[in-house]
Amino acid sequence: MPSDRPLVLVLHGARGDLSRRMVIPALATLDARGLLPERWSLVGTGRKDLDVEEFRDVVRESLDEFGDDESRHALDDVLEHVAWCRDVSQEEDDPGTLPDALADLREHLTGDRDGDVLVIHYLAVPPESFVPLTRALGRHGLAEGVRIVYEKPYGTSPGSFRELDAVVHEVFDEEQVFRIDHFLGKEATQNLHVSRFANELIGGAWDRHHVAQVQIDVPETLDVDQRAEFYDATGAALDMLVTHLFQVAAQVAMDPPAGLHADDLARAREDVIASFRPLDPHEDVVLGQFEGYRDIEGVADGSTVDTYVAARLWVDTDRWRGVPFLLRTGKQMAGSAQQVTLVLRAPDHLFGEEVGPNRLEVSLKGGGEVRLVTTVKKPGPHLELTTGTVRLSLDDVPGTSLPPYAGLLQDVLVGDRTLFTTPAGLDAAWRAFEPLLGDDRPDPVPYARGSWGPDAARRLAEPHGWVLGE
């Protein structure tokens, strides 16, 4: 149920791609579902002076291009709740117009310029703006009692992560801070630990004695044309491996938490990420770059940026020691998926016939699906083995899920930090990833567009092979 407390969502970088693609449609979805308080306002900020009608045009275009039928249905109501002002000034002696705009909105929503309003700062700005904008919010008295949302990447190296986190904690208490990783907001990702901890049939097999290999696979058919400059400064490993794929690996690998409180789940994730062995750049990592990448406008001549990464991660806990976690993602690949696969141990032969494969597959795409791939008797008069698949589509489960961004934004509104990353977990993730940032980083090898990536990555998945594409 929505709170009765009025809300002001300050969307920094409101005209940017992220705001238009994700945040504004998510807010409209919450409005359509009746999950916003009766009194609320969206304040867009940016470097330019816009009048409110120009910002309304931004909202209209956002929902028209990136919204669904449900969020578009809320357009007229959302347009009644928007305002615009220039972003908070980063000059020490110039507070800008945001403090006055917030005071005006408090009075509008409560009748009192000091009225009780939940203020959320959502930083949908480039990562290099996080530190100066955070300092400016603190300098101009805009940090007390608010909540603040940081988009990924929360740092682009171990050093920049630690600098950013130090500045954030100079200005905010940890309980005020929400660091988004939208893979954690997916209903299917959350079902990883629910299905495991609530079902002994699954949970009892969730360890090295029963699992031979874990694969976390996010291939993409997409190109990088629309954001070539960003991508050429980042690459697949920084964009996906140290963020989404490490977090999903932690969801799979964590030990049962003491409880389902946010602190319990965060501690379980932190503990297992701290057990991630630092990557061996040459033994356990293959980088790739699709053919023709350097010809894209915005990509530097001779770029060595990776558009593909496959990594073999080792989790040094009693539960998982010796079990490889295979993480893979890339652009311009043969298929698109978001899948976690537990390759189950099985006897090599039964009744003289080869057994397998036996797998538990969890699709994180869309509504999500759980599949059990298992050996069964082939129908007929003879004892022959074959493979059957049991499917549970989460779309068939009663209830209506929220899209990941809408779900995470709803969690920010109610103050639930369960699905947000923590400094300890991120620090441990950077330690595991750091060898890939050094001089030993392997050179990307070329792969054909529309393929499953470089052939060199096949050795990482031996002896079972990649489930997707092989």
Short mmCIF file of C-alpha atoms in Angstrom, two decimals:
data_model
loop_
_atom_site.label_atom_id
_atom_site.label_comp_id
_atom_site.label_asym_id
_atom_site.label_seq_id
_atom_site.Cartn_x
_atom_site.Cartn_y
_atom_site.Cartn_z
CA MET A 1 0.00 0.00 0.00
CA PRO A 2 1.29 3.52 -0.77
CA SER A 3 2.32 5.74 2.12
CA ASP A 4 0.28 8.79 3.05
CA ARG A 5 3.52 10.77 3.28
CA PRO A 6 3.89 13.13 0.30
CA LEU A 7 6.70 12.33 -2.12
CA VAL A 8 9.11 14.46 -4.12
CA LEU A 9 11.25 12.51 -6.58
CA VAL A 10 14.14 14.66 -7.82
CA LEU A 11 15.33 13.10 -11.07
CA HIS A 12 18.85 14.37 -11.77
CA GLY A 13 19.64 13.98 -15.47
CA ALA A 14 15.93 13.83 -16.33
CA ARG A 15 16.46 14.39 -20.06
CA GLY A 16 19.07 11.62 -20.35
CA ASP A 17 18.73 8.23 -21.97
CA LEU A 18 18.46 6.30 -18.70
CA SER A 19 15.70 8.52 -17.33
CA ARG A 20 13.72 8.31 -20.55
CA ARG A 21 14.18 4.54 -21.04
CA MET A 22 13.80 3.32 -17.48
CA VAL A 23 13.00 5.74 -14.69
CA ILE A 24 10.09 7.72 -16.11
CA PRO A 25 8.28 4.59 -17.40
CA ALA A 26 8.86 2.93 -14.00
CA LEU A 27 7.33 5.90 -12.18
CA ALA A 28 4.35 5.89 -14.53
CA THR A 29 3.85 2.16 -13.88
CA LEU A 30 3.75 2.79 -10.12
CA ASP A 31 1.23 5.56 -10.69
CA ALA A 32 -0.92 3.28 -12.85
CA ARG A 33 -0.86 0.60 -10.11
CA GLY A 34 -1.87 3.08 -7.40
CA LEU A 35 1.47 2.63 -5.62
CA LEU A 36 2.34 6.32 -5.30
CA PRO A 37 1.03 8.50 -2.47
CA GLU A 38 -1.91 10.75 -3.24
CA ARG A 39 0.34 13.82 -3.11
CA TRP A 40 3.55 13.55 -5.08
CA SER A 41 5.73 15.43 -7.52
CA LEU A 42 8.41 14.58 -10.07
CA VAL A 43 11.09 17.27 -10.30
CA GLY A 44 13.25 16.98 -13.37
CA THR A 45 16.66 18.62 -13.21
CA GLY A 46 19.40 19.24 -15.71
CA ARG A 47 21.92 21.81 -16.86
CA LYS A 48 19.46 23.63 -19.10
CA ASP A 49 16.61 25.93 -18.13
CA LEU A 50 13.35 24.37 -19.30
CA ASP A 51 9.81 25.47 -18.64
CA VAL A 52 7.45 22.85 -17.30
CA GLU A 53 5.77 22.31 -20.67
CA GLU A 54 9.11 21.40 -22.26
CA PHE A 55 9.67 18.83 -19.52
CA ARG A 56 6.18 17.46 -20.10
CA ASP A 57 7.22 16.89 -23.70
CA VAL A 58 10.20 14.85 -22.44
CA VAL A 59 7.83 12.72 -20.34
CA ARG A 60 5.42 12.25 -23.26
CA GLU A 61 8.23 11.18 -25.59
CA SER A 62 9.64 8.83 -22.95
CA LEU A 63 6.38 6.96 -22.46
CA ASP A 64 5.54 6.98 -26.16
CA GLU A 65 8.90 5.40 -27.08
CA PHE A 66 9.74 3.26 -24.05
CA GLY A 67 6.54 2.80 -22.06
CA ASP A 68 4.04 -0.03 -22.27
CA ASP A 69 0.25 0.21 -22.43
CA GLU A 70 -0.03 0.34 -18.65
CA SER A 71 2.46 3.17 -18.14
CA ARG A 72 1.08 5.16 -21.09
CA HIS A 73 -2.36 4.92 -19.50
CA ALA A 74 -1.00 7.00 -16.59
CA LEU A 75 0.44 9.75 -18.84
CA ASP A 76 -2.16 12.45 -18.16
CA ASP A 77 -1.90 11.97 -14.40
CA VAL A 78 1.90 11.99 -14.44
CA LEU A 79 1.94 15.22 -16.46
CA GLU A 80 -0.08 16.90 -13.68
CA HIS A 81 2.67 16.14 -11.15
CA VAL A 82 5.84 17.33 -12.90
CA ALA A 83 8.08 20.33 -12.32
CA TRP A 84 11.50 21.41 -13.58
CA CYS A 85 14.49 23.34 -12.27
CA ARG A 86 18.18 23.60 -13.04
CA ASP A 87 20.28 21.06 -11.19
CA VAL A 88 21.92 21.91 -7.89
CA SER A 89 24.92 24.14 -8.40
CA GLN A 90 28.34 22.68 -7.73
CA GLU A 91 29.70 26.13 -6.84
CA GLU A 92 30.35 26.61 -3.13
CA ASP A 93 28.74 30.05 -2.89
CA ASP A 94 25.81 29.37 -5.24
CA PRO A 95 23.03 27.07 -3.99
CA GLY A 96 21.14 27.26 -7.28
CA THR A 97 17.36 27.06 -7.47
CA LEU A 98 16.75 23.50 -6.23
CA PRO A 99 16.56 24.37 -2.47
CA ASP A 100 13.86 26.97 -3.13
CA ALA A 101 12.04 24.65 -5.54
CA LEU A 102 11.92 21.91 -2.89
CA ALA A 103 10.63 24.36 -0.28
CA ASP A 104 7.91 25.49 -2.69
CA LEU A 105 6.90 21.88 -3.32
CA ARG A 106 6.76 21.11 0.41
CA GLU A 107 4.37 24.01 0.81
CA HIS A 108 2.34 22.89 -2.22
CA LEU A 109 2.07 19.30 -0.96
CA THR A 110 1.62 19.96 2.79
CA GLY A 111 0.71 23.62 3.19
CA ASP A 112 3.98 24.21 5.08
CA ARG A 113 7.43 25.04 3.66
CA ASP A 114 8.89 22.80 6.38
CA GLY A 115 6.24 20.06 6.00
CA ASP A 116 7.07 16.37 6.24
CA VAL A 117 7.84 15.13 2.73
CA LEU A 118 9.85 12.12 1.55
CA VAL A 119 12.51 13.46 -0.81
CA ILE A 120 14.32 11.00 -3.08
CA HIS A 121 17.28 12.08 -5.20
CA TYR A 122 17.66 9.75 -8.19
CA LEU A 123 21.07 10.20 -9.86
CA ALA A 124 20.49 9.16 -13.48
CA VAL A 125 23.66 10.99 -14.50
CA PRO A 126 27.05 9.85 -15.87
CA PRO A 127 29.27 8.15 -13.26
CA GLU A 128 31.78 10.99 -13.34
CA SER A 129 29.05 13.31 -11.97
CA PHE A 130 28.34 11.18 -8.86
CA VAL A 131 31.10 12.65 -6.66
CA PRO A 132 30.60 16.37 -7.44
CA LEU A 133 26.80 16.08 -7.32
CA THR A 134 26.92 14.21 -4.00
CA ARG A 135 29.16 16.89 -2.52
CA ALA A 136 26.87 19.63 -3.84
CA LEU A 137 23.80 18.04 -2.24
CA GLY A 138 25.59 17.96 1.10
CA ARG A 139 27.04 21.48 0.76
CA HIS A 140 23.67 23.04 0.04
CA GLY A 141 21.74 21.29 2.82
CA LEU A 142 19.83 18.86 0.60
CA ALA A 143 20.97 15.58 2.19
CA GLU A 144 19.37 15.42 5.61
CA GLY A 145 16.49 12.93 5.91
CA VAL A 146 16.37 12.12 2.18
CA ARG A 147 16.99 8.91 0.24
CA ILE A 148 19.40 8.78 -2.66
CA VAL A 149 19.60 6.34 -5.57
CA TYR A 150 22.85 5.71 -7.46
CA GLU A 151 22.80 4.02 -10.83
CA LYS A 152 25.47 1.60 -11.95
CA PRO A 153 28.37 1.67 -12.37
CA TYR A 154 29.05 2.63 -8.76
CA GLY A 155 32.70 3.27 -9.53
CA THR A 156 34.61 2.19 -12.64
CA SER A 157 37.68 0.82 -10.83
CA PRO A 158 38.59 -0.20 -7.28
CA GLY A 159 40.06 3.26 -6.67
CA SER A 160 37.11 5.22 -8.05
CA PHE A 161 34.69 2.99 -6.13
CA ARG A 162 36.47 3.70 -2.84
CA GLU A 163 36.66 7.44 -3.55
CA LEU A 164 32.95 7.59 -4.40
CA ASP A 165 31.92 5.55 -1.39
CA ALA A 166 34.00 7.72 0.96
CA VAL A 167 32.32 10.87 -0.40
CA VAL A 168 28.85 9.27 -0.17
CA HIS A 169 29.40 8.41 3.49
CA GLU A 170 30.66 11.92 4.23
CA VAL A 171 27.26 13.21 3.14
CA PHE A 172 24.77 10.37 3.78
CA ASP A 173 24.18 7.60 6.29
CA GLU A 174 24.27 4.14 4.72
CA GLU A 175 20.53 3.64 5.43
CA GLN A 176 19.79 6.56 3.06
CA VAL A 177 21.69 5.04 0.13
CA PHE A 178 20.23 2.75 -2.57
CA ARG A 179 22.64 1.41 -5.22
CA ILE A 180 20.69 -0.08 -8.11
CA ASP A 181 21.50 -3.29 -9.91
CA HIS A 182 18.37 -4.02 -11.91
CA PHE A 183 19.24 -7.71 -12.30
CA LEU A 184 18.60 -8.07 -8.56
CA GLY A 185 15.18 -6.49 -9.10
CA LYS A 186 14.03 -9.15 -11.54
CA GLU A 187 11.27 -11.40 -10.19
CA ALA A 188 13.08 -14.44 -11.58
CA THR A 189 16.35 -13.49 -9.86
CA GLN A 190 14.53 -13.25 -6.54
CA ASN A 191 13.03 -16.67 -7.25
CA LEU A 192 16.54 -18.15 -7.25
CA HIS A 193 16.72 -18.06 -3.48
CA VAL A 194 12.98 -18.48 -2.86
CA SER A 195 12.81 -21.67 -4.97
CA ARG A 196 15.94 -22.96 -3.30
CA PHE A 197 15.23 -22.19 0.35
CA ALA A 198 11.53 -23.05 0.22
CA ASN A 199 11.87 -26.38 -1.64
CA GLU A 200 14.01 -29.15 -0.22
CA LEU A 201 13.92 -31.05 -3.53
CA ILE A 202 15.88 -28.16 -5.09
CA GLY A 203 17.71 -26.81 -2.06
CA GLY A 204 19.01 -30.20 -1.04
CA ALA A 205 20.96 -30.46 -4.29
CA TRP A 206 22.34 -26.91 -4.16
CA ASP A 207 26.02 -27.65 -3.47
CA ARG A 208 29.25 -29.14 -4.85
CA HIS A 209 28.15 -32.70 -4.09
CA HIS A 210 25.29 -32.45 -6.59
CA VAL A 211 26.29 -29.61 -8.95
CA ALA A 212 29.16 -30.02 -11.41
CA GLN A 213 29.01 -26.55 -12.92
CA VAL A 214 27.05 -23.29 -12.73
CA GLN A 215 26.52 -21.18 -15.86
CA ILE A 216 25.27 -17.59 -15.79
CA ASP A 217 24.78 -16.61 -19.40
CA VAL A 218 23.59 -13.27 -20.80
CA PRO A 219 24.28 -13.24 -24.55
CA GLU A 220 22.82 -10.33 -26.52
CA THR A 221 22.06 -9.90 -30.20
CA LEU A 222 22.17 -6.11 -29.77
CA ASP A 223 24.75 -3.87 -31.40
CA VAL A 224 26.38 -0.87 -29.66
CA ASP A 225 25.59 1.75 -32.32
CA GLN A 226 23.36 3.84 -30.04
CA ARG A 227 25.96 4.20 -27.28
CA ALA A 228 29.29 3.53 -28.96
CA GLU A 229 31.22 6.25 -27.09
CA PHE A 230 30.07 4.97 -23.69
CA TYR A 231 30.74 1.38 -24.65
CA ASP A 232 34.21 2.09 -26.02
CA ALA A 233 35.14 3.60 -22.66
CA THR A 234 33.71 0.67 -20.72
CA GLY A 235 33.43 -2.69 -22.47
CA ALA A 236 31.55 -5.87 -21.63
CA ALA A 237 33.55 -6.88 -18.55
CA LEU A 238 33.15 -3.52 -16.78
CA ASP A 239 29.59 -3.03 -17.96
CA MET A 240 28.27 -6.48 -17.03
CA LEU A 241 30.72 -8.83 -15.30
CA VAL A 242 31.69 -6.91 -12.16
CA THR A 243 28.11 -5.69 -11.78
CA HIS A 244 25.17 -7.87 -12.89
CA LEU A 245 26.87 -11.24 -13.35
CA PHE A 246 28.79 -11.12 -10.06
CA GLN A 247 25.59 -10.18 -8.22
CA VAL A 248 23.61 -13.02 -9.78
CA ALA A 249 26.48 -15.40 -8.96
CA ALA A 250 26.20 -14.25 -5.34
CA GLN A 251 22.45 -14.94 -5.37
CA VAL A 252 23.17 -18.50 -6.52
CA ALA A 253 26.15 -19.16 -4.28
CA MET A 254 25.16 -17.60 -0.95
CA ASP A 255 24.54 -19.76 2.09
CA PRO A 256 21.09 -19.66 3.69
CA PRO A 257 20.66 -16.26 5.41
CA ALA A 258 19.78 -15.99 9.09
CA GLY A 259 16.43 -14.50 8.05
CA LEU A 260 14.70 -12.67 5.21
CA HIS A 261 15.38 -9.16 6.56
CA ALA A 262 17.33 -6.87 4.22
CA ASP A 263 20.42 -6.96 6.46
CA ASP A 264 20.36 -10.79 6.58
CA LEU A 265 20.17 -11.18 2.81
CA ALA A 266 22.80 -8.48 2.22
CA ARG A 267 25.16 -10.14 4.71
CA ALA A 268 24.72 -13.52 3.00
CA ARG A 269 25.56 -11.96 -0.37
CA GLU A 270 28.55 -10.08 1.09
CA ASP A 271 29.94 -13.20 2.73
CA VAL A 272 29.93 -15.21 -0.47
CA ILE A 273 31.28 -12.38 -2.67
CA ALA A 274 34.17 -12.11 -0.19
CA SER A 275 34.89 -15.76 -1.10
CA PHE A 276 35.15 -15.06 -4.85
CA ARG A 277 38.70 -15.96 -5.86
CA PRO A 278 40.38 -13.14 -7.87
CA LEU A 279 40.10 -13.90 -11.56
CA ASP A 280 43.13 -15.35 -13.33
CA PRO A 281 43.23 -13.24 -16.53
CA HIS A 282 44.86 -15.93 -18.67
CA GLU A 283 43.58 -19.20 -17.23
CA ASP A 284 39.99 -18.18 -16.47
CA VAL A 285 39.06 -15.28 -18.78
CA VAL A 286 38.48 -14.93 -22.52
CA LEU A 287 37.76 -11.51 -23.99
CA GLY A 288 36.38 -10.96 -27.47
CA GLN A 289 35.52 -8.19 -29.90
CA PHE A 290 33.01 -8.71 -32.70
CA GLU A 291 34.27 -8.20 -36.24
CA GLY A 292 33.55 -4.72 -37.55
CA TYR A 293 33.34 -3.12 -34.09
CA ARG A 294 36.15 -0.66 -34.89
CA ASP A 295 34.25 0.59 -37.95
CA ILE A 296 31.37 1.94 -35.82
CA GLU A 297 31.16 5.72 -35.49
CA GLY A 298 32.33 6.77 -32.04
CA VAL A 299 34.71 3.84 -31.60
CA ALA A 300 38.40 4.73 -31.43
CA ASP A 301 40.73 3.55 -34.17
CA GLY A 302 42.49 0.39 -33.06
CA SER A 303 40.22 0.01 -30.03
CA THR A 304 40.98 -3.00 -27.82
CA VAL A 305 37.72 -2.76 -25.90
CA ASP A 306 35.99 -6.08 -25.24
CA THR A 307 32.45 -6.62 -26.52
CA TYR A 308 32.44 -10.15 -25.08
CA VAL A 309 33.68 -11.72 -21.88
CA ALA A 310 33.61 -15.29 -20.60
CA ALA A 311 35.01 -15.95 -17.13
CA ARG A 312 35.45 -18.98 -14.92
CA LEU A 313 34.88 -17.85 -11.35
CA TRP A 314 35.82 -19.97 -8.32
CA VAL A 315 33.86 -19.59 -5.09
CA ASP A 316 36.03 -20.71 -2.19
CA THR A 317 33.38 -21.81 0.30
CA ASP A 318 32.72 -25.27 1.70
CA ARG A 319 29.49 -25.38 -0.31
CA TRP A 320 31.04 -24.57 -3.71
CA ARG A 321 34.77 -25.30 -3.55
CA GLY A 322 35.88 -26.84 -6.85
CA VAL A 323 32.71 -25.98 -8.78
CA PRO A 324 33.31 -23.56 -11.68
CA PHE A 325 30.89 -20.66 -12.08
CA LEU A 326 30.91 -19.77 -15.78
CA LEU A 327 29.89 -16.19 -16.54
CA ARG A 328 29.37 -15.04 -20.12
CA THR A 329 27.98 -12.01 -21.91
CA GLY A 330 28.54 -10.33 -25.25
CA LYS A 331 27.13 -8.19 -28.01
CA GLN A 332 26.14 -9.29 -31.53
CA MET A 333 25.83 -12.93 -30.50
CA ALA A 334 23.70 -15.65 -32.05
CA GLY A 335 20.93 -15.45 -29.45
CA SER A 336 19.60 -13.38 -26.61
CA ALA A 337 19.01 -14.87 -23.16
CA GLN A 338 19.40 -14.32 -19.44
CA GLN A 339 19.84 -17.75 -17.94
CA VAL A 340 21.23 -19.45 -14.85
CA THR A 341 21.98 -23.17 -15.28
CA LEU A 342 23.02 -25.66 -12.64
CA VAL A 343 24.60 -28.63 -14.43
CA LEU A 344 23.83 -31.54 -12.13
CA ARG A 345 26.10 -34.47 -11.48
CA ALA A 346 24.89 -37.80 -12.89
CA PRO A 347 26.29 -41.29 -13.46
CA ASP A 348 28.03 -41.66 -16.80
CA HIS A 349 25.97 -44.71 -17.75
CA LEU A 350 22.78 -46.42 -16.67
CA PHE A 351 21.72 -49.82 -18.05
CA GLY A 352 24.62 -49.54 -20.45
CA GLU A 353 23.38 -46.23 -21.92
CA GLU A 354 24.78 -42.72 -21.58
CA VAL A 355 22.94 -40.56 -19.03
CA GLY A 356 22.18 -36.89 -19.26
CA PRO A 357 22.12 -34.07 -19.46
CA ASN A 358 20.61 -33.26 -16.07
CA ARG A 359 20.16 -29.56 -15.47
CA LEU A 360 18.17 -27.01 -13.51
CA GLU A 361 17.68 -23.95 -15.70
CA VAL A 362 16.29 -20.62 -14.53
CA SER A 363 15.47 -18.05 -17.21
CA LEU A 364 15.68 -14.49 -15.88
CA LYS A 365 14.19 -13.01 -19.03
CA GLY A 366 10.70 -11.53 -19.07
CA GLY A 367 8.45 -13.15 -16.50
CA GLY A 368 10.97 -15.93 -15.95
CA GLU A 369 10.82 -19.70 -16.24
CA VAL A 370 12.18 -22.66 -14.26
CA ARG A 371 13.09 -25.81 -16.22
CA LEU A 372 14.25 -29.19 -14.97
CA VAL A 373 16.02 -31.13 -17.72
CA THR A 374 16.33 -34.76 -16.69
CA THR A 375 16.91 -38.28 -17.97
CA VAL A 376 13.74 -40.34 -18.53
CA LYS A 377 12.78 -43.60 -20.18
CA LYS A 378 11.97 -43.23 -23.84
CA PRO A 379 8.36 -44.34 -24.50
CA GLY A 380 8.24 -47.71 -26.18
CA PRO A 381 8.82 -51.44 -25.57
CA HIS A 382 12.60 -51.17 -25.04
CA LEU A 383 14.58 -49.73 -22.12
CA GLU A 384 16.08 -46.71 -23.85
CA LEU A 385 17.01 -43.41 -22.22
CA THR A 386 16.17 -39.93 -23.45
CA THR A 387 15.83 -36.42 -22.05
CA GLY A 388 12.65 -34.72 -20.86
CA THR A 389 12.00 -31.19 -19.62
CA VAL A 390 9.60 -30.02 -16.91
CA ARG A 391 8.69 -26.33 -17.25
CA LEU A 392 7.19 -23.81 -14.84
CA SER A 393 6.56 -20.43 -16.42
CA LEU A 394 6.40 -17.76 -13.76
CA ASP A 395 3.85 -15.98 -15.97
CA ASP A 396 1.50 -18.82 -15.04
CA VAL A 397 1.83 -18.14 -11.30
CA PRO A 398 -1.09 -16.05 -9.97
CA GLY A 399 -0.16 -12.43 -9.28
CA THR A 400 1.11 -9.46 -11.22
CA SER A 401 4.82 -8.68 -11.16
CA LEU A 402 6.38 -5.25 -11.47
CA PRO A 403 9.06 -4.59 -14.09
CA PRO A 404 12.53 -4.56 -12.46
CA TYR A 405 12.97 -0.78 -12.38
CA ALA A 406 9.45 -0.19 -11.11
CA GLY A 407 9.94 -2.82 -8.42
CA LEU A 408 13.22 -1.31 -7.25
CA LEU A 409 11.75 2.20 -7.27
CA GLN A 410 8.87 0.92 -5.16
CA ASP A 411 11.42 -0.54 -2.73
CA VAL A 412 13.08 2.88 -2.45
CA LEU A 413 9.69 4.46 -1.65
CA VAL A 414 9.09 2.05 1.23
CA GLY A 415 12.74 1.98 2.36
CA ASP A 416 13.37 -1.71 1.61
CA ARG A 417 17.10 -2.18 0.86
CA THR A 418 16.97 -5.98 0.38
CA LEU A 419 17.69 -5.92 -3.37
CA PHE A 420 20.33 -3.20 -3.38
CA THR A 421 24.10 -3.63 -3.37
CA THR A 422 26.25 -2.79 -0.35
CA PRO A 423 29.73 -1.24 -0.01
CA ALA A 424 31.20 -4.43 1.46
CA GLY A 425 29.82 -6.56 -1.38
CA LEU A 426 30.99 -4.12 -4.05
CA ASP A 427 34.44 -3.82 -2.50
CA ALA A 428 34.80 -7.63 -2.56
CA ALA A 429 33.54 -7.75 -6.17
CA TRP A 430 36.18 -5.22 -7.23
CA ARG A 431 38.90 -7.26 -5.49
CA ALA A 432 37.88 -10.35 -7.48
CA PHE A 433 37.72 -8.36 -10.73
CA GLU A 434 40.87 -6.25 -10.23
CA PRO A 435 43.33 -8.61 -12.00
CA LEU A 436 41.46 -7.87 -15.25
CA LEU A 437 42.42 -4.20 -14.93
CA GLY A 438 46.16 -4.82 -14.84
CA ASP A 439 48.87 -5.34 -17.42
CA ASP A 440 48.00 -9.06 -17.62
CA ARG A 441 44.62 -8.31 -19.16
CA PRO A 442 44.27 -10.59 -22.20
CA ASP A 443 43.78 -9.06 -25.63
CA PRO A 444 40.28 -9.46 -27.08
CA VAL A 445 40.09 -12.05 -29.85
CA PRO A 446 37.79 -11.48 -32.84
CA TYR A 447 34.52 -13.31 -33.26
CA ALA A 448 31.96 -13.27 -36.05
CA ARG A 449 28.75 -11.30 -35.66
CA GLY A 450 25.88 -13.69 -35.04
CA SER A 451 28.12 -16.35 -33.48
CA TRP A 452 28.38 -17.60 -29.89
CA GLY A 453 31.66 -15.77 -29.37
CA PRO A 454 35.31 -16.80 -29.65
CA ASP A 455 36.07 -20.52 -29.94
CA ALA A 456 38.71 -20.01 -27.23
CA ALA A 457 35.93 -19.71 -24.60
CA ARG A 458 34.88 -23.33 -25.14
CA ARG A 459 37.73 -24.63 -22.97
CA LEU A 460 36.31 -22.77 -19.94
CA ALA A 461 33.13 -24.84 -20.06
CA GLU A 462 34.73 -28.28 -20.49
CA PRO A 463 33.76 -31.05 -20.11
CA HIS A 464 30.07 -30.16 -20.33
CA GLY A 465 30.18 -27.28 -22.79
CA TRP A 466 28.10 -24.11 -22.81
CA VAL A 467 24.43 -24.98 -22.47
CA LEU A 468 23.43 -22.12 -24.76
CA GLY A 469 24.81 -22.54 -28.26
CA GLU A 470 26.46 -25.96 -27.90
#
